[in-house]
GROMACS .gro file of C-alpha atoms in nm:
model
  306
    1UNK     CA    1  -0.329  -3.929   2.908
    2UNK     CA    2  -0.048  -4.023   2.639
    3UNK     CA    3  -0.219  -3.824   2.375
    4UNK     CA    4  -0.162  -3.562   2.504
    5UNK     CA    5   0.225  -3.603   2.554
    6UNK     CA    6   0.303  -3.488   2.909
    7UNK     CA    7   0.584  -3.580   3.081
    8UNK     CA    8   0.767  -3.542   3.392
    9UNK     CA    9   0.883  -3.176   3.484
   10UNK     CA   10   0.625  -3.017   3.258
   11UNK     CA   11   0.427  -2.720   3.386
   12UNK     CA   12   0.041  -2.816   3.277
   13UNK     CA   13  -0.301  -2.639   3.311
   14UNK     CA   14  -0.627  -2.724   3.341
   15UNK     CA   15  -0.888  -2.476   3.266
   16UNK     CA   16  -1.257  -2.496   3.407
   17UNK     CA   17  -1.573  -2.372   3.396
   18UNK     CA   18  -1.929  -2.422   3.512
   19UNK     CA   19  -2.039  -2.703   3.361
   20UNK     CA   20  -1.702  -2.909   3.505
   21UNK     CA   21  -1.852  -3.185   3.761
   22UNK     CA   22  -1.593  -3.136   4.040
   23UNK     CA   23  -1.495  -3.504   4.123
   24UNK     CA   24  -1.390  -3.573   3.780
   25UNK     CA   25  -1.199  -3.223   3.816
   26UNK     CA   26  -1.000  -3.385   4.105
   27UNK     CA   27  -0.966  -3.734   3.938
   28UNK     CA   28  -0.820  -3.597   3.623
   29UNK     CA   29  -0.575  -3.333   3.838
   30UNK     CA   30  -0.463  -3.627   4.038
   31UNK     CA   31  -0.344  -3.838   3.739
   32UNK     CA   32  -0.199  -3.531   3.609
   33UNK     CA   33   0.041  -3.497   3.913
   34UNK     CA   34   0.141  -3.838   3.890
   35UNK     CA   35   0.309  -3.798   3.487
   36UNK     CA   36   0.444  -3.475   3.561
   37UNK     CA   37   0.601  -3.575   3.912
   38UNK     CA   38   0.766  -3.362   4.162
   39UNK     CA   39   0.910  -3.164   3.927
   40UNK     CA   40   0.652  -3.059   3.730
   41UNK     CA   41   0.317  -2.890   3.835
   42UNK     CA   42  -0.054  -2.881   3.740
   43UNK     CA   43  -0.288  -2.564   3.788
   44UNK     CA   44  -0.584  -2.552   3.800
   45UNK     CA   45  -0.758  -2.271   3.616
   46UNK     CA   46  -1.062  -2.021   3.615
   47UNK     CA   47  -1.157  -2.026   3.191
   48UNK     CA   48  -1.262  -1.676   3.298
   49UNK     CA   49  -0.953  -1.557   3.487
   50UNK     CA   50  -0.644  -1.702   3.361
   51UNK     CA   51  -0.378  -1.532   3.549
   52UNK     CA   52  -0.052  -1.755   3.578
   53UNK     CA   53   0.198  -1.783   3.203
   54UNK     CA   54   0.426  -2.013   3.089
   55UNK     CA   55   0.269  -2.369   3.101
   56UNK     CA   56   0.416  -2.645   2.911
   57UNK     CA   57   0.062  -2.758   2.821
   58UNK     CA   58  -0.293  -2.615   2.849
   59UNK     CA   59  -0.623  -2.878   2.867
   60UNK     CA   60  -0.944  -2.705   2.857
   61UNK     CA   61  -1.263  -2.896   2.827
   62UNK     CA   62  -1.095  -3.206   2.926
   63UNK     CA   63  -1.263  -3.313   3.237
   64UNK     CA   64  -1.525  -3.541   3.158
   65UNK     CA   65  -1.867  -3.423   3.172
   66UNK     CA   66  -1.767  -3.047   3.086
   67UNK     CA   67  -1.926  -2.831   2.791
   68UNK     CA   68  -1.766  -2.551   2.759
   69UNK     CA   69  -1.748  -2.296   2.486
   70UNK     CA   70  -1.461  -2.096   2.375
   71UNK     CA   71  -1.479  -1.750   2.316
   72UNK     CA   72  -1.215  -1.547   2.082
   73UNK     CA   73  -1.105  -1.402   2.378
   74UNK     CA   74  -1.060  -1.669   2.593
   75UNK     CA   75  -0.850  -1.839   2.323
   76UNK     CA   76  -0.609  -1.511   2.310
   77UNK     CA   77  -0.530  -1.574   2.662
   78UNK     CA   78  -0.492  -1.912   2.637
   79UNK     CA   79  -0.223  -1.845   2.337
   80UNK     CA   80  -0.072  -1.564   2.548
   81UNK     CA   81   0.005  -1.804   2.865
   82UNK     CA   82   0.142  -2.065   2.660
   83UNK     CA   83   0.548  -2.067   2.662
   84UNK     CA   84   0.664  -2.022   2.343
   85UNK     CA   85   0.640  -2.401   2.191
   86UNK     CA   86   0.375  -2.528   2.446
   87UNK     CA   87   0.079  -2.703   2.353
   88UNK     CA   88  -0.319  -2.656   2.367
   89UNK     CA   89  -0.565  -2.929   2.400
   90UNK     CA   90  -0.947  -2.868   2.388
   91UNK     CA   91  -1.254  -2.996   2.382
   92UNK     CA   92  -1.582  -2.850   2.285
   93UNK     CA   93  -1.947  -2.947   2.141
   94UNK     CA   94  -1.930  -2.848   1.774
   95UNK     CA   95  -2.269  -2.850   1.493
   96UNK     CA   96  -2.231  -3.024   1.209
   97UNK     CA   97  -2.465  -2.796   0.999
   98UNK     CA   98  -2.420  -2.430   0.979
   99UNK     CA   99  -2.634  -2.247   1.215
  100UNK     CA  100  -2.730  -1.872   1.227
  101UNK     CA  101  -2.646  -1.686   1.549
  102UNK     CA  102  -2.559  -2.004   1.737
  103UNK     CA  103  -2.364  -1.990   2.052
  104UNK     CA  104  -2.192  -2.334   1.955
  105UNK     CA  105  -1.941  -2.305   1.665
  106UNK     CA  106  -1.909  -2.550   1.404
  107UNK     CA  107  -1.531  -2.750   1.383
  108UNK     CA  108  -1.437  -2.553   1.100
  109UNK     CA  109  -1.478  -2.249   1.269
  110UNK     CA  110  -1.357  -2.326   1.584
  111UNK     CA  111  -1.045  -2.416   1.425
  112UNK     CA  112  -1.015  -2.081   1.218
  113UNK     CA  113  -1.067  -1.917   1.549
  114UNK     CA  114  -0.767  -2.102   1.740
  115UNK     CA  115  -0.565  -2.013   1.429
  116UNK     CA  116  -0.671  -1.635   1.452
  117UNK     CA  117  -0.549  -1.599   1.849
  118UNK     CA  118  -0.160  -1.676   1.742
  119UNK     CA  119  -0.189  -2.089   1.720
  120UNK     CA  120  -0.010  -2.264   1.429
  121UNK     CA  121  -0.060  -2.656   1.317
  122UNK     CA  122  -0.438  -2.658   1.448
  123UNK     CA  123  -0.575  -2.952   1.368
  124UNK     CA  124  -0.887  -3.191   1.452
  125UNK     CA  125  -0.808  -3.500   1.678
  126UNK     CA  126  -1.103  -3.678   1.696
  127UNK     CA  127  -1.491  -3.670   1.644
  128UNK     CA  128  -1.709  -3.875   1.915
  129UNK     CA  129  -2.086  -3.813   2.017
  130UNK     CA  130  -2.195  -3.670   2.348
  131UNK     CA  131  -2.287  -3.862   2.592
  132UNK     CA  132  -2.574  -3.842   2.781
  133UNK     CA  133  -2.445  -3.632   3.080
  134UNK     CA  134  -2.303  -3.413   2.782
  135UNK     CA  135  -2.632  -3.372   2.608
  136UNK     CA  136  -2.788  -3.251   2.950
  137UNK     CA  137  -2.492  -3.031   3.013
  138UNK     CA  138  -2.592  -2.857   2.688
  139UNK     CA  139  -2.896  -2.811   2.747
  140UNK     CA  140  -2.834  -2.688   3.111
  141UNK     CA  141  -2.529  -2.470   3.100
  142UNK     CA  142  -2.566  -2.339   2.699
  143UNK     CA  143  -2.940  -2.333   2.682
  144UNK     CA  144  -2.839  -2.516   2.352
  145UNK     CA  145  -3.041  -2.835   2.197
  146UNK     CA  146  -2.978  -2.962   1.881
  147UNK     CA  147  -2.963  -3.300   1.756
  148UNK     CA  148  -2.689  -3.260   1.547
  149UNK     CA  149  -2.413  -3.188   1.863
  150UNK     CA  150  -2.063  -3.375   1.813
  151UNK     CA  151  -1.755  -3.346   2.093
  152UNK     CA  152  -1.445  -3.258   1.913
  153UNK     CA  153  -1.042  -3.267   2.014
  154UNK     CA  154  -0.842  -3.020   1.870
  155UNK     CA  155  -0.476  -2.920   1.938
  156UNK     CA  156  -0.292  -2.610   1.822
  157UNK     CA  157   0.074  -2.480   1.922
  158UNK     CA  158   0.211  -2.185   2.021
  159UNK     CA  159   0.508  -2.048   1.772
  160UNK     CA  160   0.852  -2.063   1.914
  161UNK     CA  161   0.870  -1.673   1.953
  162UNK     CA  162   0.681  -1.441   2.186
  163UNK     CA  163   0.496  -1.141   2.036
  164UNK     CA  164   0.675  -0.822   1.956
  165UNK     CA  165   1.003  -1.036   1.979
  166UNK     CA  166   1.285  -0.947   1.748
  167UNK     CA  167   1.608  -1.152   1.541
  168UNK     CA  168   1.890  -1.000   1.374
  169UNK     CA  169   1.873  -1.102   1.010
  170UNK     CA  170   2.139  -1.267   0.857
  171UNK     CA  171   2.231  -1.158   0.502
  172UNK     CA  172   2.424  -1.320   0.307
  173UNK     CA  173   2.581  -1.003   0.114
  174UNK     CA  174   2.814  -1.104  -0.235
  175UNK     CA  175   3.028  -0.851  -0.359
  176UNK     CA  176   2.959  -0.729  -0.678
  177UNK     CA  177   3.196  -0.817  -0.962
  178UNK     CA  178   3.467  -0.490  -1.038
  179UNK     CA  179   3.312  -0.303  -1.357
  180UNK     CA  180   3.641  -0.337  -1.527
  181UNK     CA  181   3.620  -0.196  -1.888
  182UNK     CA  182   3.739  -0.445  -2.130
  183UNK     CA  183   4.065  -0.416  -2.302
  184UNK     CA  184   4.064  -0.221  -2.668
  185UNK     CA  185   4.172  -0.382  -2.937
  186UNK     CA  186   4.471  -0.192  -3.074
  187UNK     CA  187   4.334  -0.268  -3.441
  188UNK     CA  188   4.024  -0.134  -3.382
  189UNK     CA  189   4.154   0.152  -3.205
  190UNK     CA  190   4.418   0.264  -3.471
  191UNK     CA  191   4.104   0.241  -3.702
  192UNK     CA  192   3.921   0.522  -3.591
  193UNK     CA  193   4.192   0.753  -3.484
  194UNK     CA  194   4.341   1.018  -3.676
  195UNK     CA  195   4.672   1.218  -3.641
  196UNK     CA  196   4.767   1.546  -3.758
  197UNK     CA  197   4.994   1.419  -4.030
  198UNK     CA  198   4.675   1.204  -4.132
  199UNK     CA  199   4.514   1.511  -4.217
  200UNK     CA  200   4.811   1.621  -4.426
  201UNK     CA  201   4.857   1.322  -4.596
  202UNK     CA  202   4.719   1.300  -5.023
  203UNK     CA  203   4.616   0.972  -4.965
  204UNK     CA  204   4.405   0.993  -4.698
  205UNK     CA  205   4.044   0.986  -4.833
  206UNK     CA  206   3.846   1.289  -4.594
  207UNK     CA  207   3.488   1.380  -4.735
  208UNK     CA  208   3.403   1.754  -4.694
  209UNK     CA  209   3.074   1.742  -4.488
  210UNK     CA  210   2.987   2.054  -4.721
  211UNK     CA  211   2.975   1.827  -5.003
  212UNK     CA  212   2.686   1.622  -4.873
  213UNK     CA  213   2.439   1.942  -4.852
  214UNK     CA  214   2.281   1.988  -5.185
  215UNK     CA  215   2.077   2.330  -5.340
  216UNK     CA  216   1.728   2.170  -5.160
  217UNK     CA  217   1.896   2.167  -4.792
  218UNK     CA  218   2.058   2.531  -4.841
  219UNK     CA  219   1.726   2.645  -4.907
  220UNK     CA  220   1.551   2.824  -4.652
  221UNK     CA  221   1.192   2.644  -4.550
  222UNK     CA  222   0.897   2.830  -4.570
  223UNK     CA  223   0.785   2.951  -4.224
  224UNK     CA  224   0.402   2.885  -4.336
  225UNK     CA  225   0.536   2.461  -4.430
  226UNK     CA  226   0.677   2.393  -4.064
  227UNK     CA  227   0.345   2.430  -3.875
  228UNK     CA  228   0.129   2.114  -3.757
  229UNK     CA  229  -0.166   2.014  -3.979
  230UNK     CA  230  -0.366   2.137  -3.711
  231UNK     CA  231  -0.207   2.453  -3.599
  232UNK     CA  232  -0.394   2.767  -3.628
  233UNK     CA  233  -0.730   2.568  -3.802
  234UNK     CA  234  -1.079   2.705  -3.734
  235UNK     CA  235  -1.275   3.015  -3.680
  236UNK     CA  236  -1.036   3.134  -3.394
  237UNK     CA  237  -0.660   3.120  -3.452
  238UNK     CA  238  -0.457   2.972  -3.121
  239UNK     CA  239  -0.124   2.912  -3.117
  240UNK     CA  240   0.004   2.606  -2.971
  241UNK     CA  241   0.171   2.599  -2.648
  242UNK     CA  242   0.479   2.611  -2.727
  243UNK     CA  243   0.501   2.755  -3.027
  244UNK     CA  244   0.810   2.667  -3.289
  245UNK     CA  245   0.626   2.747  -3.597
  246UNK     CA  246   0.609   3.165  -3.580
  247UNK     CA  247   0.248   3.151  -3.500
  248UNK     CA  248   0.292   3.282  -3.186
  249UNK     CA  249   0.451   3.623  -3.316
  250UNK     CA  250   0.216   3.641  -3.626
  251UNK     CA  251  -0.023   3.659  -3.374
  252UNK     CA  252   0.112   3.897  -3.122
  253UNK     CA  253   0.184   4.096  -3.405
  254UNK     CA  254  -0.156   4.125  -3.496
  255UNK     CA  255  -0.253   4.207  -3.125
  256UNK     CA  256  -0.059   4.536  -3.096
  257UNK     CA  257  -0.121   4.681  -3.444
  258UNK     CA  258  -0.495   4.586  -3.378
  259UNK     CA  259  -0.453   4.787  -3.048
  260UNK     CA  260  -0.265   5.068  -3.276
  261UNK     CA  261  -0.578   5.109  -3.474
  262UNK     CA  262  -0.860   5.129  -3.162
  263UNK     CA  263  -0.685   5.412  -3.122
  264UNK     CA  264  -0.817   5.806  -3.178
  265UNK     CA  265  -0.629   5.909  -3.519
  266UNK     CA  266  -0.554   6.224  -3.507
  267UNK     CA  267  -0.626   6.468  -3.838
  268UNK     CA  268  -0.391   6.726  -3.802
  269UNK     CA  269  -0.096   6.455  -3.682
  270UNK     CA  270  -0.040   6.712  -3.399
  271UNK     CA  271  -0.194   6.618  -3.108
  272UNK     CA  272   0.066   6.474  -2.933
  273UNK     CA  273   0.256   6.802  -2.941
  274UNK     CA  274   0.066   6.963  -2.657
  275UNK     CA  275  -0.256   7.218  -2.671
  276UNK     CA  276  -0.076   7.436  -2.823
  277UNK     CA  277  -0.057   7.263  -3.204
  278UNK     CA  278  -0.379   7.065  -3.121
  279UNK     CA  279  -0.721   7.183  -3.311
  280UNK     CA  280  -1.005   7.283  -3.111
  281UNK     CA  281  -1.227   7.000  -3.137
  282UNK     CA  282  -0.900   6.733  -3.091
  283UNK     CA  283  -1.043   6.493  -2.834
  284UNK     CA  284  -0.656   6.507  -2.622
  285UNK     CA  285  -0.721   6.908  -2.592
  286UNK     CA  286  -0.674   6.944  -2.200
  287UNK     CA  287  -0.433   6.641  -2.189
  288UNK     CA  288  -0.063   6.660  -2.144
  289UNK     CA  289   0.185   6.585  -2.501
  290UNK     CA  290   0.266   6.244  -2.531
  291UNK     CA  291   0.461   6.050  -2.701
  292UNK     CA  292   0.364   5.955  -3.054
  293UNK     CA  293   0.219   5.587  -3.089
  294UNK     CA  294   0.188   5.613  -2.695
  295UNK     CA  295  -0.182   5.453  -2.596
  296UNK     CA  296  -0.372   5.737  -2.432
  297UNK     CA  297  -0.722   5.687  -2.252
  298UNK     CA  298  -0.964   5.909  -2.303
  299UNK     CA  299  -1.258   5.946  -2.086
  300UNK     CA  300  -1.640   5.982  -2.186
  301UNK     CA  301  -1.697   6.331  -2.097
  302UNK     CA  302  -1.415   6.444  -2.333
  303UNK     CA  303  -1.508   6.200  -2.595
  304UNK     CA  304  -1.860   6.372  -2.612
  305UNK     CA  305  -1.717   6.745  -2.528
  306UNK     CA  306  -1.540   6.609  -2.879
   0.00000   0.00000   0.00000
């Protein structure tokens, strides 16, 4: 029993199933009771009920003889009555080759699933064969045979914190150095300023920044130069979105006089007067005066009274 590290005044479990032969049940619980002592205490436990929390250590599949098989979920409750730092020892019938859709996990995956129910520093103990009680066992409770069956011990521990527990953070929080503008040089500062008697002075060398524009920059640019090599090519002219080139209004521009001209022109020039300077064929006799350039709809029946 010292592999398993109990000691006096420990709280320790022993989970059971079907397949545990009941006299070795009792041995192993009575040599349990004597390490822990009269201050510690040993359950025994249903694998499919486990009710009580808190143990110091958990042995399932111990007693000799048993076979059992551990589910996901029956790991998850075995990792949820641990105390927080407790131990788990197991021991199950592993394959050594993959199988498909066996009930009886390989080690590999056995210890991936101890791993996923909350256990850290899983690791394999030992590898032995089954003995022949074992193999029957199998057979018997798991409706299992295979010839390539191995018994392995494997022990995982619960972390030192429960689930959905909580810890302040402590932050180590360094104050930022003072942005402190440098000191200016007094040189370089009398370099680039400039007093009123500076301006006044003959000596003082001052460029007139109309002097640097030559008879190319006074020039006004041609409107038709500042467009894109792009803008306005094709059978259709579009202006770009955005337009800074003048585009935009050359085209406009073109949109209202070419509405201008869809317009009825009128021969005498007075038909927006009113009917009373308006020829007797004019298309706008009936119509009220309008205002000259104003767009005036005309419907069909006077366009073919016209």
């Amino acid at each position: 029993m010292g592999e398993y590290g109990i000691s006096a005044g420990q709280l320790v479990a022993v989970v059971w199933d079907k397949s545990s032969p009941v006299e070795a049940l009792k041995d192993l619980v009575n040599k349990l009771q004597g390490l822990t002592g009269t201050e510690g205490h040993v359950s025994v436990e249903n694998i499919s009920q486990l009710l009580q929390c808190n143990f110091d250590i958990i042995l399932s599949g111990i007693v000799p003889g048993s076979t059992a098989v551990h589910s996901a979920e029956v790991l998850a409750e075995m990792a949820r009555i641990l105390r927080p730092g407790g131990c788990l020892f197991l021991k199950e019938p592993v394959e050594t080759d993959v199988v498909n859709n066996s009930t009886v996990k390989t080690a590999s995956k056995l210890c991936s699933a101890l791993t996923l129910s909350g256990l850290v520093e899983v690791k394999e103990l030992q590898r032995e064969p089954l003995r022949p009680e074992e193999v029957q066992s199998v057979q018997e409770h798991l409706s299992y045979n295979s010839d390539s069956l191995l018994s392995v011990h494997i022990t995982g521990k619960k972390p030192n914190f429960e689930v959905g527990s909580s810890s302040q953070l402590k932050l180590s929080v360094t104050k930022k150095p003072s942005s402190e503008k440098p000191a200016l040089d007094p040189a370089a500062a009398k370099l680039w300023t400039l007093s009123a008697n500076d301006m006044e002075d003959e000596g003082m060398d001052l460029i007139d920044s109309d002097e640097l524009l030559d008879a190319e920059d006074l020039k006004k640019p041609d409107p038709a130069s500042l467009r894109a090599a792009s803008c306005g090519e094709g059978k259709k002219r579009k202006a770009c979105k955005n337009c800074t080139c003048g585009l935009a209004e050359e085209l406009e521009k073109e949109k209202s006089e070419a509405k201008k001209s869809s317009q009825p022109k009128s021969a005498c020039g007075n038909c927006y007067l009113g009917d009373a300077f308006r020829c007797a064929s004019c298309p706008y006799l009936g119509m009220p005066a309008f205002k000259p350039g104003e767009k005036v709809l005309l419907s069909n029946s006077n366009l073919h009274d016209a």
